Coordinates of C-alpha atoms in Angstrom, one line a residue:
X256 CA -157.9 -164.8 78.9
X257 CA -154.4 -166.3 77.2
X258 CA -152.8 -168.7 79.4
X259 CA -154.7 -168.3 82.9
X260 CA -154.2 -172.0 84.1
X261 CA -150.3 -171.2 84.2
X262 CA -149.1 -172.0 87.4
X263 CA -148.5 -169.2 89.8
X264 CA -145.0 -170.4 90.8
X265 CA -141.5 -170.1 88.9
X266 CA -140.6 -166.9 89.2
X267 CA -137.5 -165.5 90.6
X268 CA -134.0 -165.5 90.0
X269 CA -130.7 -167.0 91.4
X270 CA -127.6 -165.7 92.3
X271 CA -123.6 -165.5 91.8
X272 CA -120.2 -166.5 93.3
X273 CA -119.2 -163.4 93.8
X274 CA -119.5 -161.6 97.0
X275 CA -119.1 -157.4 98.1
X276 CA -115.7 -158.1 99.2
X277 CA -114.9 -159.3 95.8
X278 CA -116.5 -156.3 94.0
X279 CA -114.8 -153.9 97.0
X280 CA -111.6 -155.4 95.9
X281 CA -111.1 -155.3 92.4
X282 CA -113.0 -151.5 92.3
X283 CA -110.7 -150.9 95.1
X284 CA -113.0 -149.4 97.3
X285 CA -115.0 -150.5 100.9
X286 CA -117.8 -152.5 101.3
X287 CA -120.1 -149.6 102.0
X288 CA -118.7 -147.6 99.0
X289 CA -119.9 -151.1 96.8
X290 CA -123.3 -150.7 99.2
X291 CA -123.7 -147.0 98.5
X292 CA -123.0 -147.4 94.6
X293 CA -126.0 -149.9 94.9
X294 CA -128.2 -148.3 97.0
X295 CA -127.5 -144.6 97.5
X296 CA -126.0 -143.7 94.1
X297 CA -125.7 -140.0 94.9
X298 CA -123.6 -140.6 97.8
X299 CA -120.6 -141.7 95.3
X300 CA -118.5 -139.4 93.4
X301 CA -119.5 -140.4 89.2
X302 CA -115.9 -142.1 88.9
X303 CA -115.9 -144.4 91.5
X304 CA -119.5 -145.1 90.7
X305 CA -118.7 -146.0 87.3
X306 CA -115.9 -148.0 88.5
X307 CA -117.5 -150.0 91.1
X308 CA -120.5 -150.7 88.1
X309 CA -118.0 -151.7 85.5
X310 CA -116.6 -154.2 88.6
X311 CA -120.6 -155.1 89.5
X312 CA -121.2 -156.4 85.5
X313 CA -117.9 -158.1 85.3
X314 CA -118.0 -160.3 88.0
X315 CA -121.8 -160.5 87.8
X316 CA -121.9 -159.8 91.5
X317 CA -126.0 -159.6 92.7
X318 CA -126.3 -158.7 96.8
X319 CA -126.8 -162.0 97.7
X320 CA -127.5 -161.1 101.3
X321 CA -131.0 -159.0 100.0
X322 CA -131.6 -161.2 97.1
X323 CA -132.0 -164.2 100.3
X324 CA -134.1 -161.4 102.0
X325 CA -136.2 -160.1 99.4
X326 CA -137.1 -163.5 97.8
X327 CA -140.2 -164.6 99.3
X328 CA -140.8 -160.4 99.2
X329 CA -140.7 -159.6 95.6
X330 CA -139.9 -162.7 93.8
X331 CA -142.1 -162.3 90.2
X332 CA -142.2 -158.7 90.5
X333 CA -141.9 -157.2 87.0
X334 CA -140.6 -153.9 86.4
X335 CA -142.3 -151.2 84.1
X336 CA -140.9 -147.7 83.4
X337 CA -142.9 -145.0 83.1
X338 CA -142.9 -141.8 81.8
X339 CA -140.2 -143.6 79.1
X340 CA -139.8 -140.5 76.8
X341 CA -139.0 -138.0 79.5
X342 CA -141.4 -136.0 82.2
X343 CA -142.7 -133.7 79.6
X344 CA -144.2 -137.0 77.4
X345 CA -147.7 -137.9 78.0
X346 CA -148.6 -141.5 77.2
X347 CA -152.6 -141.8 77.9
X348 CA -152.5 -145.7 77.2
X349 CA -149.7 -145.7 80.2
X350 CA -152.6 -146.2 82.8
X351 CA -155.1 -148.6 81.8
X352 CA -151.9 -151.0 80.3
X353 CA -150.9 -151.0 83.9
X354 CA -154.0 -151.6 84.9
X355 CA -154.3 -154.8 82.6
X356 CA -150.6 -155.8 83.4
X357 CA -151.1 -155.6 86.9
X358 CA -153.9 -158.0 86.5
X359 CA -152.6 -160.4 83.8
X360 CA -149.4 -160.6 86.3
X361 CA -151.4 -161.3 89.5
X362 CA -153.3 -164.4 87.8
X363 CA -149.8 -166.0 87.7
X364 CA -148.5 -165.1 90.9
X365 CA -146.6 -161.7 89.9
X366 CA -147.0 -158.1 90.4
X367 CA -145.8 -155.2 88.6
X368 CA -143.4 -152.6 90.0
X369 CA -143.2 -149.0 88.6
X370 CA -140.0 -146.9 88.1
X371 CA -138.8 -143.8 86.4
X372 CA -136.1 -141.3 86.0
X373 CA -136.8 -137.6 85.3
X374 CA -135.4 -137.5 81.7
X375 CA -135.0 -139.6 78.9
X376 CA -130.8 -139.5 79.1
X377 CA -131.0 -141.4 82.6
X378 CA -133.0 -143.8 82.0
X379 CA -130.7 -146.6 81.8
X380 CA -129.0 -145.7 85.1
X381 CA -133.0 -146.4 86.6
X382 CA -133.0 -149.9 85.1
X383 CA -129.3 -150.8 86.1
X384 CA -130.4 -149.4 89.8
X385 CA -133.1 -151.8 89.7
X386 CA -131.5 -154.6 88.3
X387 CA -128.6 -154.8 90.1
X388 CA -129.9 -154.0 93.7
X389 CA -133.1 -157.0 92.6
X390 CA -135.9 -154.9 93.0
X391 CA -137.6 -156.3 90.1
X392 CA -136.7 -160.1 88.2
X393 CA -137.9 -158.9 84.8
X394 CA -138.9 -155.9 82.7
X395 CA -141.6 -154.9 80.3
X396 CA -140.4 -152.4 77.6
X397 CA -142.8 -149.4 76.5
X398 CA -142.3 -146.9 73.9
X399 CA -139.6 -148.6 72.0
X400 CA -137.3 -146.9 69.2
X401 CA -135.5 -147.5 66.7
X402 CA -132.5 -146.8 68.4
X403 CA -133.8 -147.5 71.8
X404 CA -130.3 -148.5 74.0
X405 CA -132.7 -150.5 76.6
X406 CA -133.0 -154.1 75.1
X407 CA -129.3 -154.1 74.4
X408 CA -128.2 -152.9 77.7
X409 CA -130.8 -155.7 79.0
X410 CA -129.7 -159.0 76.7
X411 CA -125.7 -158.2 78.0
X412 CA -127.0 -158.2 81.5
X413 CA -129.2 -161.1 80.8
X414 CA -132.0 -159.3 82.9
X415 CA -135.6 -160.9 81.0
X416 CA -137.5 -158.5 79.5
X417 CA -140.4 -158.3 76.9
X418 CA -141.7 -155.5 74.6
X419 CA -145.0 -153.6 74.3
X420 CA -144.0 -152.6 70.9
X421 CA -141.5 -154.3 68.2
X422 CA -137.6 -153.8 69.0
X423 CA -136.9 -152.2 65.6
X424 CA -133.2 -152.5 65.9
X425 CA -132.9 -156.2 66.4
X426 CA -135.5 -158.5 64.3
X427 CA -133.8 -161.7 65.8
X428 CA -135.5 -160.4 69.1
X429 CA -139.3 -162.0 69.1
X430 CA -141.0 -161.6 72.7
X431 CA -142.9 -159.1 71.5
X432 CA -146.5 -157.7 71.3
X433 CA -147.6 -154.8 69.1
X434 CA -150.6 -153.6 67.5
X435 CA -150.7 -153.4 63.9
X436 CA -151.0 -149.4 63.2
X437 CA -151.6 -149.6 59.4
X438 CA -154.7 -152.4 60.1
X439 CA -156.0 -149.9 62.2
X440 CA -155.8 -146.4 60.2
X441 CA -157.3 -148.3 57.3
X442 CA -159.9 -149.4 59.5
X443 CA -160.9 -146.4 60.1
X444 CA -160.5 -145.3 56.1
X445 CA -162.6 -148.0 55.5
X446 CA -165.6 -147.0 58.2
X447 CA -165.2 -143.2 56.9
X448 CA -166.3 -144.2 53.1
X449 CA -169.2 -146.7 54.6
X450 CA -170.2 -143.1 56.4
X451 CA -170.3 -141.5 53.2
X452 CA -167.3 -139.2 53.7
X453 CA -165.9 -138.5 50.3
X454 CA -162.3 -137.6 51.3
X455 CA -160.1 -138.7 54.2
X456 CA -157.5 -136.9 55.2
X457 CA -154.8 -137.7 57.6
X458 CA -153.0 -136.1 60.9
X459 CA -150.2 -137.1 62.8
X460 CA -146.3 -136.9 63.3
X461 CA -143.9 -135.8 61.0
X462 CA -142.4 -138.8 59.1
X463 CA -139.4 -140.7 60.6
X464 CA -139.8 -139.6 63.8
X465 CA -141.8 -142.5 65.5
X466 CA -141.4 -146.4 63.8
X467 CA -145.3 -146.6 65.4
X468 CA -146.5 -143.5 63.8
X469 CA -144.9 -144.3 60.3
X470 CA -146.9 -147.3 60.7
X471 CA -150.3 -145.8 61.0
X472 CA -149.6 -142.9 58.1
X473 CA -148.7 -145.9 56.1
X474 CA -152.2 -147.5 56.5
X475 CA -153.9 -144.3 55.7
X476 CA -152.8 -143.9 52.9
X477 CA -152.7 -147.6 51.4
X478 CA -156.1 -147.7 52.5
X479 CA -156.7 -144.1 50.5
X480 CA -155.1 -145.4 47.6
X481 CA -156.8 -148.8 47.2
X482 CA -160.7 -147.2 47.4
X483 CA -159.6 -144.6 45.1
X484 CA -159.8 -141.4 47.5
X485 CA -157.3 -138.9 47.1
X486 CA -153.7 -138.3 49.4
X487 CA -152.1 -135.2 47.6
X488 CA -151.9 -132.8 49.9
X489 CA -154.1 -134.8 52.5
X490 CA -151.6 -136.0 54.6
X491 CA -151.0 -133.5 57.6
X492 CA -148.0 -133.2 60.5
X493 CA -148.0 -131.4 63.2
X494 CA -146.2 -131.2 66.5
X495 CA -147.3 -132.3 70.3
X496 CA -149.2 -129.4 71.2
X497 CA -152.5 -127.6 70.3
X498 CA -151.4 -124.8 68.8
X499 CA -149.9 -127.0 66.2
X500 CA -152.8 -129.6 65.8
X501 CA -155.1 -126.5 65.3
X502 CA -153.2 -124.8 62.9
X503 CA -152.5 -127.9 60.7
X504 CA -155.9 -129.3 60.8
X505 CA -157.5 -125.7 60.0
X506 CA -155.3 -125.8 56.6
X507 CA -156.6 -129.7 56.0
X508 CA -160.4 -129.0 56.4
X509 CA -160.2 -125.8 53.8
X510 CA -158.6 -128.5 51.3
X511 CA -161.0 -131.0 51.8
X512 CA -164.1 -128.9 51.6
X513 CA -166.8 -130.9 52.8
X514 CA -168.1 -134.4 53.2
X515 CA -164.7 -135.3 54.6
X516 CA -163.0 -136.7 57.6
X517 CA -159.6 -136.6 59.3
X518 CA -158.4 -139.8 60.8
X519 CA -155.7 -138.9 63.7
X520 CA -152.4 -141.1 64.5
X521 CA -153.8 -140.4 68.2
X522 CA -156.7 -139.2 70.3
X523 CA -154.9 -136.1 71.0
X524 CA -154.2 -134.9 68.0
X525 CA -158.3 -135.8 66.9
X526 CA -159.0 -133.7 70.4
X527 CA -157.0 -130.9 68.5
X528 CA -159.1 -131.4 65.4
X529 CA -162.6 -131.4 66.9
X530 CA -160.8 -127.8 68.3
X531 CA -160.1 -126.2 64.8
X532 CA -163.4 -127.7 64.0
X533 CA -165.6 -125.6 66.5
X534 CA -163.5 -122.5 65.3
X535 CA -164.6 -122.9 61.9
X536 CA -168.3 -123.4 62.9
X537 CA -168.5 -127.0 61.9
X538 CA -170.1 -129.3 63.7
X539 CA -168.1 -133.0 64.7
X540 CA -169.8 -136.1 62.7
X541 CA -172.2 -134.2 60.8
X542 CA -170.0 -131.9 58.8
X543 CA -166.6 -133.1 59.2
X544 CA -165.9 -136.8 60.4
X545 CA -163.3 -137.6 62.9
X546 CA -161.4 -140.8 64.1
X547 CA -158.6 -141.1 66.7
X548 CA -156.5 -143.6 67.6
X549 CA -156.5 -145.9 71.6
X550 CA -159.3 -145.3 72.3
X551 CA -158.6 -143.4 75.4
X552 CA -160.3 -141.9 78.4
X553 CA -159.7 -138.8 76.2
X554 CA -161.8 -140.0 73.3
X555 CA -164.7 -141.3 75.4
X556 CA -164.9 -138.2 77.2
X557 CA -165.1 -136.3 73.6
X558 CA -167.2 -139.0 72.2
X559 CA -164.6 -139.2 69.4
X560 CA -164.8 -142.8 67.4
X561 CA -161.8 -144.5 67.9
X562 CA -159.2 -147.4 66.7
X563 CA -159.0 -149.7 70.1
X564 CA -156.0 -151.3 71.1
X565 CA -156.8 -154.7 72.7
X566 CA -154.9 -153.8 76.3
X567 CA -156.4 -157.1 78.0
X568 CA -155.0 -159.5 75.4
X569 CA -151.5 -157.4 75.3
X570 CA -151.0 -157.5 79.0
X571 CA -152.0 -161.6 79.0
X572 CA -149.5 -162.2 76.4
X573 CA -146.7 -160.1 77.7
X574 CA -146.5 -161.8 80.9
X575 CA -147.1 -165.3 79.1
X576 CA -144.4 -164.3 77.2
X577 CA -142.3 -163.8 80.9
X578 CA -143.6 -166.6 82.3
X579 CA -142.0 -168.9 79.4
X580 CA -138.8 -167.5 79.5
X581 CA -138.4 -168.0 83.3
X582 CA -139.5 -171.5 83.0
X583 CA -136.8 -172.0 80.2
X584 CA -138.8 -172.1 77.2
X585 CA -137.6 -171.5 73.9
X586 CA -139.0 -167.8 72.4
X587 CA -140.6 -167.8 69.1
X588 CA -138.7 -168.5 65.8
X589 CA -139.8 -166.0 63.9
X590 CA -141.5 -162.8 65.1
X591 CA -143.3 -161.7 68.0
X592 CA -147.1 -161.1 68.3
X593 CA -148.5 -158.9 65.9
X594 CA -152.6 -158.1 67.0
X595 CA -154.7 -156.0 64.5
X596 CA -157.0 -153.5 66.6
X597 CA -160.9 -152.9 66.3
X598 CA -162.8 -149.9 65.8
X599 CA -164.8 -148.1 68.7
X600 CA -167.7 -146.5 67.0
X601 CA -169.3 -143.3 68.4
X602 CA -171.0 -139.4 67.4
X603 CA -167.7 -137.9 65.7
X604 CA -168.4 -140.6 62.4
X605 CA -172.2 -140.6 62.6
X606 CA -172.2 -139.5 59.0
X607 CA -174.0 -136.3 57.3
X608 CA -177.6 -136.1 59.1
X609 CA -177.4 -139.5 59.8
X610 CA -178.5 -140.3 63.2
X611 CA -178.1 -143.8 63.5
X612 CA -176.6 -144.8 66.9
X613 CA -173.0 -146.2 67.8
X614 CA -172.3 -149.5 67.0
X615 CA -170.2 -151.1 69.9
X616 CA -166.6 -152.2 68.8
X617 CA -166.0 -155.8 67.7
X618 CA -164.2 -158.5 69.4
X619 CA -160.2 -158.1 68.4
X620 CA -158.3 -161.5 67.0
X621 CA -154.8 -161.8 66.9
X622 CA -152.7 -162.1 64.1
X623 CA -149.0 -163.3 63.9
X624 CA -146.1 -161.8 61.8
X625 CA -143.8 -158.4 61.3
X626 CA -144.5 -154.9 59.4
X627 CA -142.4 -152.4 58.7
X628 CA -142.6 -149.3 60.7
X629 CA -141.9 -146.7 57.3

């Protein structure tokens, strides 16, 4: 694994000047109002909460009392949100890149720390609450947007942080790690036409709404368009939710007739296909072919094939990528770490009467550079 013979020390952070009497003073409070603001947020009325915060960044007051406490408690403990796009969201990579993180951070003397708000619209009150009381030294970003408000807010408070995905609205920021989508929807184009699958159709999110989802239409249909398959009318969206999935992918197999396949911007939606697929009386692999994308617990379980995200060498880099910055080393120049993903092989692309057995996924490589999410 990347960078395993890092030492396990130099994490941690210091602390300010300026003391709760300070912050009490200018906000024009007490001590326990500044204490209650930082610790019990719900016991303060929103103005003087706001009030005593605006005081908090300004003098860039940390509780020096439990930052000398907590030290030796949490010192290297990196915080990870979860459940980013509000409670309703379901993100099955969520679990197994904790997993790896959790790992990756303990080699180097760190550990990950979970936190969450119940909607999308607090969510930076969660990270200033663990910022400024020092439950965590550093964050790692998931689910980033194209106007996501979270690395901004973070570079003013000069809190570190890396990204599990690009940070769309500012290029110049580079401690990154993403997957290349596009690589790995025309990947799976690619293993659809060695299957003999004359047509590939395509399923995922309407465009514009996810930079990460653009990405992966985009790769379908460059990959479409360079082995001379057809797109028109090939290209399906659908919502979140079954009903949709079903309904959109019902419309795509009666174009496509058969000796097709759909590839699926996730495992959930491909779950939704092999769905319509059982209503029409076609059987997965053999009629229709079918590719989803993380290869999830979800497309084991289905024995969908699927495009695999390397998880192991994402989690190794992002903390690296910590690790460098709390040592004082420079971040890259010019982009972050872009990785292109491999293909999990299994029954839903076995090809018409083929048989043959799946092929076990090949090892995953990084690659360096930027794409555009659209």
């Amino acid at each position: 694994m990347a960078g395993t013979d890092l030492p396990a020390s130099g994490w941690g952070g210091g602390s300010t000047k300026a003391t709760i009497d300070d912050v009490a003073s200018a906000a024009g409070v007490s001590r326990q109002t500044v204490t209650n603001t930082l610790s019990y947020p719900h016991k303060v009325r929103a103005e003087t909460r706001d009030r005593v915060r605006a005081e908090i960044q300004r003098l860039g007051y940390r509780p020096s009392a439990a930052a000398r406490s907590m030290q030796s408690r949490i010192s290297g403990a990196l915080g990870i949100e979860l459940r980013t796009l509000g409670p309703g969201y379901h993100n099955g990579l969520m679990a197994p890149l904790l997993a790896e993180l959790s790992r990756a951070a303990g080699i180097r003397g760190a550990h990950m720390v979970t936190f969450g708000e119940a909607t999308q619209e607090s969510s930076l009150a969660a990270y200033e609450h663990m910022w400024l009381t020092r439950r965590v030294d550093a964050f790692v970003l998931t689910d980033t947007e194209r106007d996501d408000p979270r690395p901004g807010w973070l570079a003013e408070q000069g809190a570190p942080f890396v990204s599990f995905g690009r940070v769309w609205n500012d290029p110049a920021f580079t401690r990154w790690v993403d997957v290349d989508g596009g690589a790995g929807t025309s990947l799976a184009v690619e293993h659809c036409r060695e299957r003999g699958y004359e047509q590939v159709a395509y399923l995922g999110w309407q465009p514009g709404l996810s930079p990460v989802m653009d990405d992966r239409y985009a790769g379908w249909r460059t990959a479409c368009t360079a082995g001379g398959l057809p797109v028109d009318d090939l290209g399906g969206t659908c919502a979140d939710d079954l009903g949709s999935v079903t309904a959109e992918a019902l419309s795509l197999i009666d174009v496509m007739g058969g000796r097709g396949a759909v590839v699926c911007a996730t495992d959930l939606i491909a779950v939704g296909v092999h769905h319509a697929l059982a209503v029409r009386g076609l059987q997965v692999g053999r009629d229709v072919g079918l590719v989803g994308f993380d290869d999830s617990e979800t497309a084991r379980l289905h024995g969908l094939t699927s495009v695999r995200q390397p998880l192991d060498l994402i989690a190794d880099q992002l903390v690296l990528m910590l690790h460098d910055a709390f040592r004082g080393q420079a971040a890259p120049e010019t982009s972050g770490l872009l990785l292109r993903p491999a293909l999990h092989e299994r029954g839903s692309t076995r090809g018409h009467d083929d048989g043959r057995a799946a092929t076990p996924a090949t090892p995953t490589t990084p690659t360096t550079g930027t794409t555009n999410g659209d």
